[in-house]
C-alpha cells in the first residue's frame, strides 16, 4: 500500500471508509425495518388476543360452548373474515377455526410470545394464549402471514446489496479523479524542481494562486533555492577570487625567474631575484594558509581548541606585536587592558589571531603620527575587545562588505599593504565560532572602531539560557 501513489492511497482509504459506512447504514436500515415490522405485527397480534380474551370472558358468563363459537365467528368475520384465529378447548378439540386458518391446518404451537414459524412454506407470525372462561381453559392462537412483509424486506436487501457496490464504484472513481486534480500541481512542482540544476539555480517554481499547502510548499522550496543560489554564488566567487589572487604572484615570480635566466648575471643579481621570489612565496603561502583555513572552517573541519585561558594575557601578547608594528610606522599605540587576569573559555591561539588581524589592519590603514588604542573589558558575561584607530576609515558604501571574503575597500592601497581581503573574514569566523560577534563603526577619513563581543563562558551561558528560557 505504501508504494502506491498518494492519489490511489487516498482513494483506497476513502473507499474503505465509505464501504464501512454504507455497510453499516445498509445493515441498520435492514434490521431497523425488520424490527419495526415485527413490532407492529406483534402489537396487532397482542391486541387480537386481548380482543378474544374479552370475548371469551364475557360470553362464558352467560352462554355455553356453542354461544362462544357463534360469538367467535362473528368477531372473526367482523375483521373481514381473513383473520387467522383458532381456539381449542382443554382437550384439544377445535372450538373455532377461522376460514382462512383452516386451509393451513395449523396446530396449536404454544408460543407464549410472538414467534415466526414457516408452515407449509408460508412464514407466519403467531401468538398463543391460554384464556380462562367460566371454569374452562381455552387455547387461543392468532397468526399473521408474513410473506408480503418478508418479500418487501428481501427486495430491500437486494437493493442494498446492488446499490452499495455501485455507489462505492462511483464514489471511488469520483474520489480518484478529485485526488488527481488536487495533486496535479504537485506533479508540476516536481517537474519544475527536477529541471533546476546547478546551471539554472536562479529559476523559481511558479507559486499556485490558492493560499494552501501547495502554495506554502512552493514558497518554501523557492526560499531554499534562493539560499542555495546565494551559497553557490559565494562558492563560485570565492573560487574565482582565490584563483585570481594565486595567479598574480605566481605570474610575477615566473616573470622574475625568466628575466633572471635570460642572460648570465652576477651573484648579486641572482640574490636579488631569489630574495624577491622568496618574499612573493611567503605572501603566497600566507594566502594559501588563509584560504585553507576558511575552506576548513566552511566544512566545519577546523575545530577550535577551547580551554579556560586568560584573555588579558592573550591581548597583551597581541598588543606587544602591534606596538612593534606601530612604532615602525611612527604610530602611537595605547593599550587599556584589565589589571588582573580575565579568564574565559576560548581558543587562545585563535583569539590572539583575531586581535592581531584587527591591530594589523589598524596599522596598515593609519598614517604615521596617527593613534591606535586597544582595550579589553567585560560586560554582562561578555568580553568586549575594541581596536580603535585614527586612520583612513571606511566609506559608508564599503562598511557592509568589509567582512566578506576578498573584499577590499580600496584595492590599490590594500594590495600595496599586502592585504588580500581575507583578514576580516577569518576574524568574523573566529568570533562566531566563539559564539560572539564582531562589528565595525567607521567613516571615511575619521578612523575606525572594531568591537569584538564574546561570551566569557560558552557552556555556562548556554546552561543559563537553558534554565531561564
Ligand atoms: P585586507 O587583508 O585587505 O586588510 P581585511 O579583510 O582585513 O583585508 O579587510 C578588508 C578591507 O576592509 C580592507 O581591504 C580595508 O579596505 C578595510 N579595512 C579593514 N580594516 C580597516 C581599518 N582599520 N581602517 C580602514 N579600512 C579598513
Coordinates of C-alpha atoms and ligand atoms in Angstrom, one line a residue:
X1 CA 0.0 0.0 0.0
X2 CA 2.9 2.4 0.9
X3 CA 4.3 2.0 -2.6
X4 CA 1.1 3.3 -4.2
X5 CA 0.8 6.9 -5.4
X6 CA -0.9 9.3 -2.9
X7 CA -3.9 9.6 -5.2
X8 CA -4.5 5.8 -5.2
X9 CA -3.8 5.6 -1.5
X10 CA -6.3 8.4 -0.7
X11 CA -8.9 6.7 -2.9
X12 CA -8.4 3.3 -1.2
X13 CA -8.7 4.8 2.2
X14 CA -11.7 6.9 1.3
X15 CA -13.4 3.9 -0.4
X16 CA -12.7 1.6 2.6
X17 CA -14.2 4.1 5.0
X18 CA -17.2 4.7 2.7
X19 CA -17.7 0.9 2.4
X20 CA -17.8 0.5 6.2
X21 CA -20.2 3.5 6.5
X22 CA -22.5 2.2 3.7
X23 CA -22.5 -1.4 5.0
X24 CA -23.3 -0.1 8.5
X25 CA -26.1 2.0 7.0
X26 CA -27.5 -0.9 5.0
X27 CA -27.4 -3.3 7.9
X28 CA -29.0 -0.9 10.4
X29 CA -31.7 0.1 7.8
X30 CA -32.5 -3.6 7.1
X31 CA -32.6 -4.7 10.7
X32 CA -34.4 -1.5 11.7
X33 CA -37.1 -2.2 9.1
X34 CA -37.4 -5.8 10.2
X35 CA -37.8 -4.9 13.9
X36 CA -40.3 -2.2 13.1
X37 CA -42.4 -4.7 11.0
X38 CA -42.2 -7.2 13.8
X39 CA -43.1 -4.7 16.5
X40 CA -46.2 -3.5 14.5
X41 CA -47.4 -7.1 13.8
X42 CA -46.7 -8.2 17.4
X43 CA -48.8 -5.3 18.8
X44 CA -51.6 -6.2 16.4
X45 CA -51.4 -9.9 17.5
X46 CA -51.4 -8.9 21.1
X47 CA -54.5 -6.6 20.5
X48 CA -56.3 -9.5 18.8
X49 CA -55.5 -11.9 21.7
X50 CA -56.8 -9.3 24.1
X51 CA -60.0 -8.9 22.0
X52 CA -60.6 -12.7 22.0
X53 CA -59.9 -12.8 25.8
X54 CA -62.6 -10.2 26.4
X55 CA -65.0 -12.0 24.2
X56 CA -64.4 -15.4 25.9
X57 CA -64.6 -14.0 29.4
X58 CA -67.9 -12.1 28.5
X59 CA -69.6 -15.0 26.7
X60 CA -68.6 -17.6 29.4
X61 CA -70.6 -15.6 31.9
X62 CA -73.9 -16.3 30.2
X63 CA -73.5 -18.9 27.4
X64 CA -72.1 -22.3 26.6
X65 CA -69.6 -23.5 24.0
X66 CA -71.9 -23.1 21.1
X67 CA -72.6 -19.4 22.1
X68 CA -68.9 -18.9 22.3
X69 CA -68.4 -20.4 18.8
X70 CA -71.0 -18.1 17.4
X71 CA -69.5 -15.1 19.1
X72 CA -66.0 -16.1 17.8
X73 CA -67.3 -16.4 14.3
X74 CA -69.0 -13.0 14.3
X75 CA -65.9 -11.5 15.9
X76 CA -63.7 -13.0 13.3
X77 CA -65.9 -12.1 10.4
X78 CA -66.2 -8.6 11.7
X79 CA -62.5 -8.3 10.9
X80 CA -63.1 -9.1 7.3
X81 CA -63.0 -12.9 7.5
X82 CA -59.3 -13.1 6.7
X83 CA -58.2 -13.2 10.3
X84 CA -56.1 -16.2 11.3
X85 CA -57.7 -17.3 14.5
X86 CA -58.2 -20.6 16.1
X87 CA -59.5 -21.6 19.5
X88 CA -59.4 -25.1 21.1
X89 CA -60.6 -26.3 24.5
X90 CA -58.5 -28.1 27.1
X91 CA -59.0 -31.5 25.3
X92 CA -57.5 -30.1 22.1
X93 CA -60.9 -30.1 20.3
X94 CA -61.4 -27.2 18.0
X95 CA -63.9 -24.7 19.2
X96 CA -63.4 -22.3 16.4
X97 CA -61.1 -22.0 13.3
X98 CA -61.5 -19.1 11.0
X99 CA -62.0 -19.9 7.4
X100 CA -58.6 -18.5 6.4
X101 CA -56.6 -20.6 9.0
X102 CA -58.5 -23.8 8.3
X103 CA -56.6 -24.0 4.9
X104 CA -53.3 -24.2 6.8
X105 CA -54.3 -26.9 9.3
X106 CA -52.1 -25.2 11.7
X107 CA -51.8 -27.0 15.1
X108 CA -51.6 -25.0 18.3
X109 CA -47.9 -24.1 18.8
X110 CA -47.9 -22.9 22.4
X111 CA -46.0 -19.7 21.5
X112 CA -46.4 -17.6 24.6
X113 CA -44.6 -14.7 22.9
X114 CA -44.9 -13.7 19.2
X115 CA -42.8 -16.1 17.1
X116 CA -42.2 -16.6 13.4
X117 CA -42.7 -20.1 12.0
X118 CA -42.7 -21.4 8.5
X119 CA -45.6 -23.6 8.0
X120 CA -46.2 -25.3 4.6
X121 CA -43.8 -22.9 3.0
X122 CA -45.6 -19.8 4.4
X123 CA -43.9 -17.6 7.0
X124 CA -46.4 -16.9 9.9
X125 CA -46.1 -14.8 12.9
X126 CA -48.1 -16.4 15.7
X127 CA -49.1 -15.7 19.3
X128 CA -50.8 -18.2 21.6
X129 CA -52.6 -17.6 24.9
X130 CA -54.4 -19.7 27.5
X131 CA -57.6 -17.9 28.4
X132 CA -59.9 -19.0 31.2
X133 CA -63.6 -18.6 30.6
X134 CA -66.1 -19.7 33.2
X135 CA -64.4 -22.9 34.6
X136 CA -62.8 -23.9 31.3
X137 CA -59.5 -23.1 29.8
X138 CA -59.2 -22.3 26.1
X139 CA -56.1 -22.3 23.8
X140 CA -56.2 -19.3 21.5
X141 CA -53.8 -18.9 18.6
X142 CA -53.7 -15.8 16.3
X143 CA -51.4 -15.5 13.3
X144 CA -50.4 -13.1 10.6
X145 CA -49.0 -14.2 7.3
X146 CA -45.6 -12.5 6.8
X147 CA -45.0 -13.4 3.2
X148 CA -45.6 -9.9 1.9
X149 CA -43.5 -8.2 4.6
X150 CA -40.6 -10.6 4.1
X151 CA -40.9 -10.2 0.4
X152 CA -40.5 -6.4 0.8
X153 CA -37.6 -6.9 3.2
X154 CA -35.9 -9.2 0.7
X155 CA -36.4 -6.6 -2.1
X156 CA -34.8 -4.0 0.1
X157 CA -31.9 -6.4 0.9
X158 CA -31.3 -7.0 -2.8
X159 CA -31.5 -3.2 -3.5
X160 CA -28.9 -2.5 -0.8
X161 CA -26.6 -5.3 -2.0
X162 CA -26.6 -4.0 -5.5
X163 CA -26.7 -0.3 -4.7
X164 CA -23.8 -0.3 -2.2
X165 CA -21.1 -1.7 -4.6
X166 CA -22.4 0.6 -7.4
X167 CA -22.3 3.6 -5.1
X168 CA -18.8 2.6 -3.9
X169 CA -17.6 2.3 -7.5
X170 CA -18.9 5.7 -8.4
X171 CA -17.5 7.3 -5.2
X172 CA -14.1 5.6 -5.7
X173 CA -14.0 6.8 -9.4
X174 CA -15.0 10.4 -8.3
X175 CA -12.6 10.3 -5.4
X176 CA -9.7 9.2 -7.6
X177 CA -10.5 11.9 -10.1
X178 CA -10.7 14.6 -7.4
X179 CA -7.4 13.5 -5.8
X180 CA -5.7 13.5 -9.2
X181 CA -7.0 17.0 -9.8
X182 CA -5.9 18.2 -6.3
X183 CA -2.5 16.7 -6.7
X184 CA -1.9 17.8 -10.2
X185 CA 0.1 20.9 -9.0
X186 CA 2.4 18.6 -7.1
X187 CA 3.4 17.0 -10.4
X188 CA 4.0 20.4 -11.8
X189 CA 6.2 21.4 -8.8
X190 CA 8.1 18.1 -9.1
X191 CA 8.7 18.6 -12.8
X192 CA 9.9 22.2 -12.4
X193 CA 12.1 21.2 -9.4
X194 CA 13.6 18.3 -11.4
X195 CA 14.6 20.7 -14.2
X196 CA 16.5 23.0 -11.8
X197 CA 20.2 22.2 -11.8
X198 CA 23.4 24.0 -10.8
X199 CA 23.3 25.8 -14.2
X200 CA 19.9 27.4 -13.7
X201 CA 19.7 27.8 -9.9
X202 CA 18.1 31.2 -10.4
X203 CA 14.9 29.6 -11.8
X204 CA 12.0 29.5 -9.4
X205 CA 8.8 27.5 -9.0
X206 CA 5.5 29.0 -10.1
X207 CA 3.5 29.9 -6.9
X208 CA 0.0 28.4 -7.1
X209 CA -2.6 31.2 -6.6
X210 CA -4.6 29.3 -3.9
X211 CA -3.4 30.1 -0.3
X212 CA -3.0 26.4 0.6
X213 CA -0.4 23.8 1.5
X214 CA 0.9 23.7 -2.1
X215 CA 1.5 27.4 -2.1
X216 CA 3.4 27.1 1.1
X217 CA 5.4 24.2 -0.3
X218 CA 6.3 26.1 -3.4
X219 CA 7.3 29.2 -1.4
X220 CA 9.4 27.1 1.0
X221 CA 11.2 25.4 -2.0
X222 CA 11.8 28.8 -3.6
X223 CA 13.3 30.1 -0.3
X224 CA 15.5 27.0 -0.3
X225 CA 16.5 27.6 -3.9
X226 CA 17.3 31.2 -3.0
X227 CA 19.7 30.1 -0.2
X228 CA 21.3 27.5 -2.4
X229 CA 21.7 30.1 -5.2
X230 CA 23.4 32.5 -2.8
X231 CA 25.6 29.8 -1.4
X232 CA 26.6 28.6 -4.9
X233 CA 27.3 32.2 -6.0
X234 CA 29.5 32.7 -3.0
X235 CA 31.4 29.5 -3.7
X236 CA 31.9 30.4 -7.3
X237 CA 33.0 33.9 -6.4
X238 CA 35.4 32.5 -3.8
X239 CA 36.9 30.1 -6.2
X240 CA 37.3 32.8 -8.9
X241 CA 38.8 35.3 -6.4
X242 CA 41.1 32.7 -5.0
X243 CA 42.5 31.6 -8.4
X244 CA 42.9 35.2 -9.4
X245 CA 44.8 36.0 -6.2
X246 CA 47.0 33.0 -6.7
X247 CA 47.7 33.6 -10.4
X248 CA 49.0 37.1 -9.8
X249 CA 52.0 36.3 -7.5
X250 CA 52.8 33.1 -9.5
X251 CA 52.9 35.1 -12.7
X252 CA 55.2 37.7 -11.0
X253 CA 57.6 35.0 -9.7
X254 CA 57.7 33.4 -13.2
X255 CA 58.5 36.7 -14.9
X256 CA 61.2 37.4 -12.4
X257 CA 62.7 34.0 -12.8
X258 CA 62.5 34.2 -16.7
X259 CA 64.1 37.6 -16.7
X260 CA 67.0 36.4 -14.4
X261 CA 67.6 33.4 -16.7
X262 CA 67.6 35.4 -19.9
X263 CA 71.3 36.1 -19.7
X264 CA 74.2 35.3 -17.3
X265 CA 74.2 37.6 -14.3
X266 CA 76.4 38.1 -11.3
X267 CA 75.6 36.6 -8.0
X268 CA 74.3 39.9 -6.6
X269 CA 71.6 40.0 -9.3
X270 CA 70.6 36.3 -8.7
X271 CA 70.5 37.1 -5.0
X272 CA 68.1 40.0 -5.5
X273 CA 65.8 37.9 -7.8
X274 CA 65.8 35.0 -5.4
X275 CA 65.0 37.3 -2.5
X276 CA 62.1 38.9 -4.4
X277 CA 60.8 35.5 -5.3
X278 CA 61.2 34.4 -1.7
X279 CA 59.1 37.4 -0.5
X280 CA 56.4 36.6 -3.1
X281 CA 56.5 33.0 -2.0
X282 CA 56.0 34.0 1.6
X283 CA 52.9 36.1 0.8
X284 CA 51.6 33.3 -1.4
X285 CA 51.9 30.6 1.3
X286 CA 50.3 33.0 3.7
X287 CA 47.4 33.4 1.2
X288 CA 47.2 29.6 0.8
X289 CA 47.2 29.1 4.5
X290 CA 44.3 31.6 4.9
X291 CA 42.3 30.0 2.0
X292 CA 42.7 26.6 3.5
X293 CA 41.7 27.9 7.0
X294 CA 38.5 29.3 5.5
X295 CA 37.8 26.2 3.5
X296 CA 38.2 24.0 6.6
X297 CA 36.0 26.5 8.5
X298 CA 33.3 26.1 5.9
X299 CA 33.4 22.3 6.1
X300 CA 33.5 22.5 9.9
X301 CA 36.8 20.8 9.8
X302 CA 38.7 23.5 11.7
X303 CA 37.8 22.7 15.3
X304 CA 38.9 25.3 17.8
X305 CA 40.8 24.1 20.9
X306 CA 38.7 25.6 23.7
X307 CA 40.2 25.9 27.2
X308 CA 40.0 28.3 30.1
X309 CA 42.6 30.9 29.3
X310 CA 43.5 34.4 30.5
X311 CA 42.2 36.8 27.8
X312 CA 44.2 39.7 29.3
X313 CA 47.4 37.8 28.6
X314 CA 46.3 36.9 25.1
X315 CA 45.5 40.6 24.4
X316 CA 48.8 41.7 25.9
X317 CA 50.8 39.4 23.6
X318 CA 48.9 40.7 20.6
X319 CA 49.5 44.3 21.8
X320 CA 53.2 43.6 22.1
X321 CA 53.4 42.7 18.4
X322 CA 51.1 45.5 17.5
X323 CA 53.3 48.0 19.4
X324 CA 56.4 46.9 17.3
X325 CA 54.4 47.3 14.0
X326 CA 53.1 50.7 15.1
X327 CA 56.4 52.1 16.2
X328 CA 58.0 51.0 12.9
X329 CA 55.4 53.3 11.3
X330 CA 55.5 56.0 13.9
X331 CA 52.0 55.4 15.1
X332 CA 51.2 56.0 18.7
X333 CA 50.0 52.8 20.4
X334 CA 47.8 52.7 23.5
X335 CA 46.6 49.7 25.4
X336 CA 43.8 49.7 28.1
X337 CA 43.9 46.2 29.5
X338 CA 42.5 45.0 32.8
X339 CA 44.9 44.9 35.7
X340 CA 44.3 41.3 36.6
X341 CA 43.6 38.2 34.6
X342 CA 40.3 37.8 32.8
X343 CA 39.6 34.0 32.5
X344 CA 37.4 32.9 29.6
X345 CA 36.6 29.8 27.7
X346 CA 38.3 30.3 24.4
X347 CA 40.9 29.1 21.9
X348 CA 43.7 31.4 22.9
X349 CA 45.6 31.0 19.6
X350 CA 42.6 31.9 17.6
X351 CA 41.8 34.8 19.8
X352 CA 45.3 36.1 19.5
X353 CA 45.0 35.8 15.8
X354 CA 41.7 37.8 15.9
X355 CA 43.3 40.7 17.9
X356 CA 46.3 40.6 15.5
X357 CA 44.1 40.8 12.4
X358 CA 42.4 44.0 13.8
X359 CA 45.6 45.5 15.1
X360 CA 47.4 44.7 11.8
X361 CA 44.6 46.4 9.8
X362 CA 44.7 49.4 12.1
X363 CA 48.4 49.8 11.5
X364 CA 48.0 49.2 7.7
X365 CA 45.3 51.8 7.3
X366 CA 46.6 54.5 9.7
X367 CA 49.1 57.2 8.6
X368 CA 52.2 58.0 10.6
X369 CA 51.5 60.2 13.7
X370 CA 48.1 58.6 14.0
X371 CA 47.0 56.6 17.0
X372 CA 45.8 53.1 17.8
X373 CA 44.1 52.1 21.0
X374 CA 43.4 48.6 22.1
X375 CA 41.1 48.0 25.0
X376 CA 39.6 45.0 26.8
X377 CA 36.8 44.8 29.3
X378 CA 33.8 42.8 30.4
X379 CA 30.1 43.4 30.4
X380 CA 27.2 41.0 31.4
X381 CA 29.2 37.8 31.0
X382 CA 30.8 39.0 27.7
X383 CA 34.3 40.1 27.0
X384 CA 34.5 43.3 24.9
X385 CA 37.6 43.9 22.9
X386 CA 38.0 47.1 20.8
X387 CA 40.6 48.2 18.4
X388 CA 40.3 51.9 17.6
X389 CA 42.4 53.8 15.1
X390 CA 42.6 57.3 13.6
X391 CA 43.3 56.0 10.1
X392 CA 41.7 56.4 6.8
X393 CA 38.4 55.0 7.9
X394 CA 35.9 53.1 5.7
X395 CA 33.3 54.7 3.4
X396 CA 29.7 54.0 4.2
X397 CA 29.1 52.0 1.0
X398 CA 32.0 49.7 1.9
X399 CA 31.1 49.2 5.5
X400 CA 28.5 46.4 5.0
X401 CA 31.0 44.4 2.9
X402 CA 34.3 44.6 4.8
X403 CA 33.7 41.1 6.4
X404 CA 33.1 39.5 3.0
X405 CA 35.9 37.3 1.5
X406 CA 38.3 39.1 -0.8
X407 CA 36.6 42.4 -0.2
X408 CA 38.9 45.4 -0.2
X409 CA 37.6 48.9 0.1
X410 CA 40.5 50.4 -1.7
X411 CA 42.0 47.7 -3.9
X412 CA 45.2 49.6 -4.9
X413 CA 46.0 50.7 -1.4
X414 CA 45.1 47.3 0.1
X415 CA 47.4 45.4 -2.3
X416 CA 50.1 47.9 -1.6
X417 CA 49.9 47.0 2.1
X418 CA 49.8 43.3 1.3
X419 CA 46.2 42.7 2.1
X420 CA 44.0 40.3 0.0
X421 CA 40.8 40.9 1.8
X422 CA 40.6 37.7 3.9
X423 CA 41.7 39.0 7.3
X424 CA 38.3 40.3 8.5
X425 CA 36.5 37.1 7.1
X426 CA 38.8 35.0 9.2
X427 CA 38.3 37.4 12.2
X428 CA 34.5 37.1 11.9
X429 CA 34.7 33.3 11.7
X430 CA 36.8 33.2 14.9
X431 CA 34.3 35.5 16.7
X432 CA 31.3 33.5 15.6
X433 CA 33.0 30.2 16.4
X434 CA 33.3 31.5 20.0
X435 CA 29.5 32.3 19.9
X436 CA 30.2 36.0 19.6
X437 CA 30.1 38.9 17.2
X438 CA 32.3 41.4 15.6
X439 CA 31.1 44.9 14.5
X440 CA 32.7 48.0 12.9
X441 CA 31.9 51.7 13.2
X442 CA 33.7 53.9 10.8
X443 CA 33.5 56.7 8.3
X444 CA 36.0 57.8 5.6
X445 CA 38.8 59.9 6.9
X446 CA 37.8 59.6 10.6
X447 CA 39.2 56.3 11.7
X448 CA 37.6 53.1 12.6
X449 CA 36.4 51.2 15.7
X450 CA 36.2 47.4 15.6
X451 CA 34.4 45.8 18.5
X452 CA 34.5 42.1 19.4
X453 CA 31.9 40.7 21.8
X454 CA 32.4 37.1 23.0
X455 CA 30.7 35.2 25.8
X456 CA 33.2 34.6 28.6
X457 CA 31.9 31.1 29.2
X458 CA 30.0 29.5 26.4
X459 CA 28.7 26.4 28.3
X460 CA 27.7 28.4 31.4
X461 CA 25.9 30.9 29.2
X462 CA 24.1 28.1 27.3
X463 CA 23.1 26.4 30.6
X464 CA 21.8 29.7 32.0
X465 CA 19.8 30.4 28.9
X466 CA 18.5 26.8 29.1
X467 CA 17.4 27.1 32.7
X468 CA 15.9 30.5 32.4
X469 CA 14.4 30.0 28.9
Ligands
LIG1 P1 43.0 43.1 4.0 O1 43.8 41.9 4.1 O2 42.8 43.7 2.6 O3 43.3 44.1 5.0 P2 40.6 42.6 5.5 O4 39.6 41.5 5.3 O5 41.4 42.5 6.8 O6 41.5 42.6 4.2 O7 39.9 44.0 5.4 C1 39.0 44.2 4.3 C2 39.0 45.6 3.9 O8 38.5 46.4 5.0 C3 40.4 46.2 3.7 O9 40.8 46.0 2.4 C4 40.2 47.7 4.0 O10 39.7 48.3 2.9 C5 39.1 47.7 5.0 N1 39.6 47.8 6.4 C6 39.8 46.8 7.3 N2 40.3 47.4 8.5 C7 40.4 48.7 8.3 C8 40.8 49.8 9.1 N3 41.2 49.6 10.4 N4 40.8 51.0 8.6 C9 40.3 51.2 7.3 N5 39.9 50.2 6.5 C10 40.0 49.0 7.0

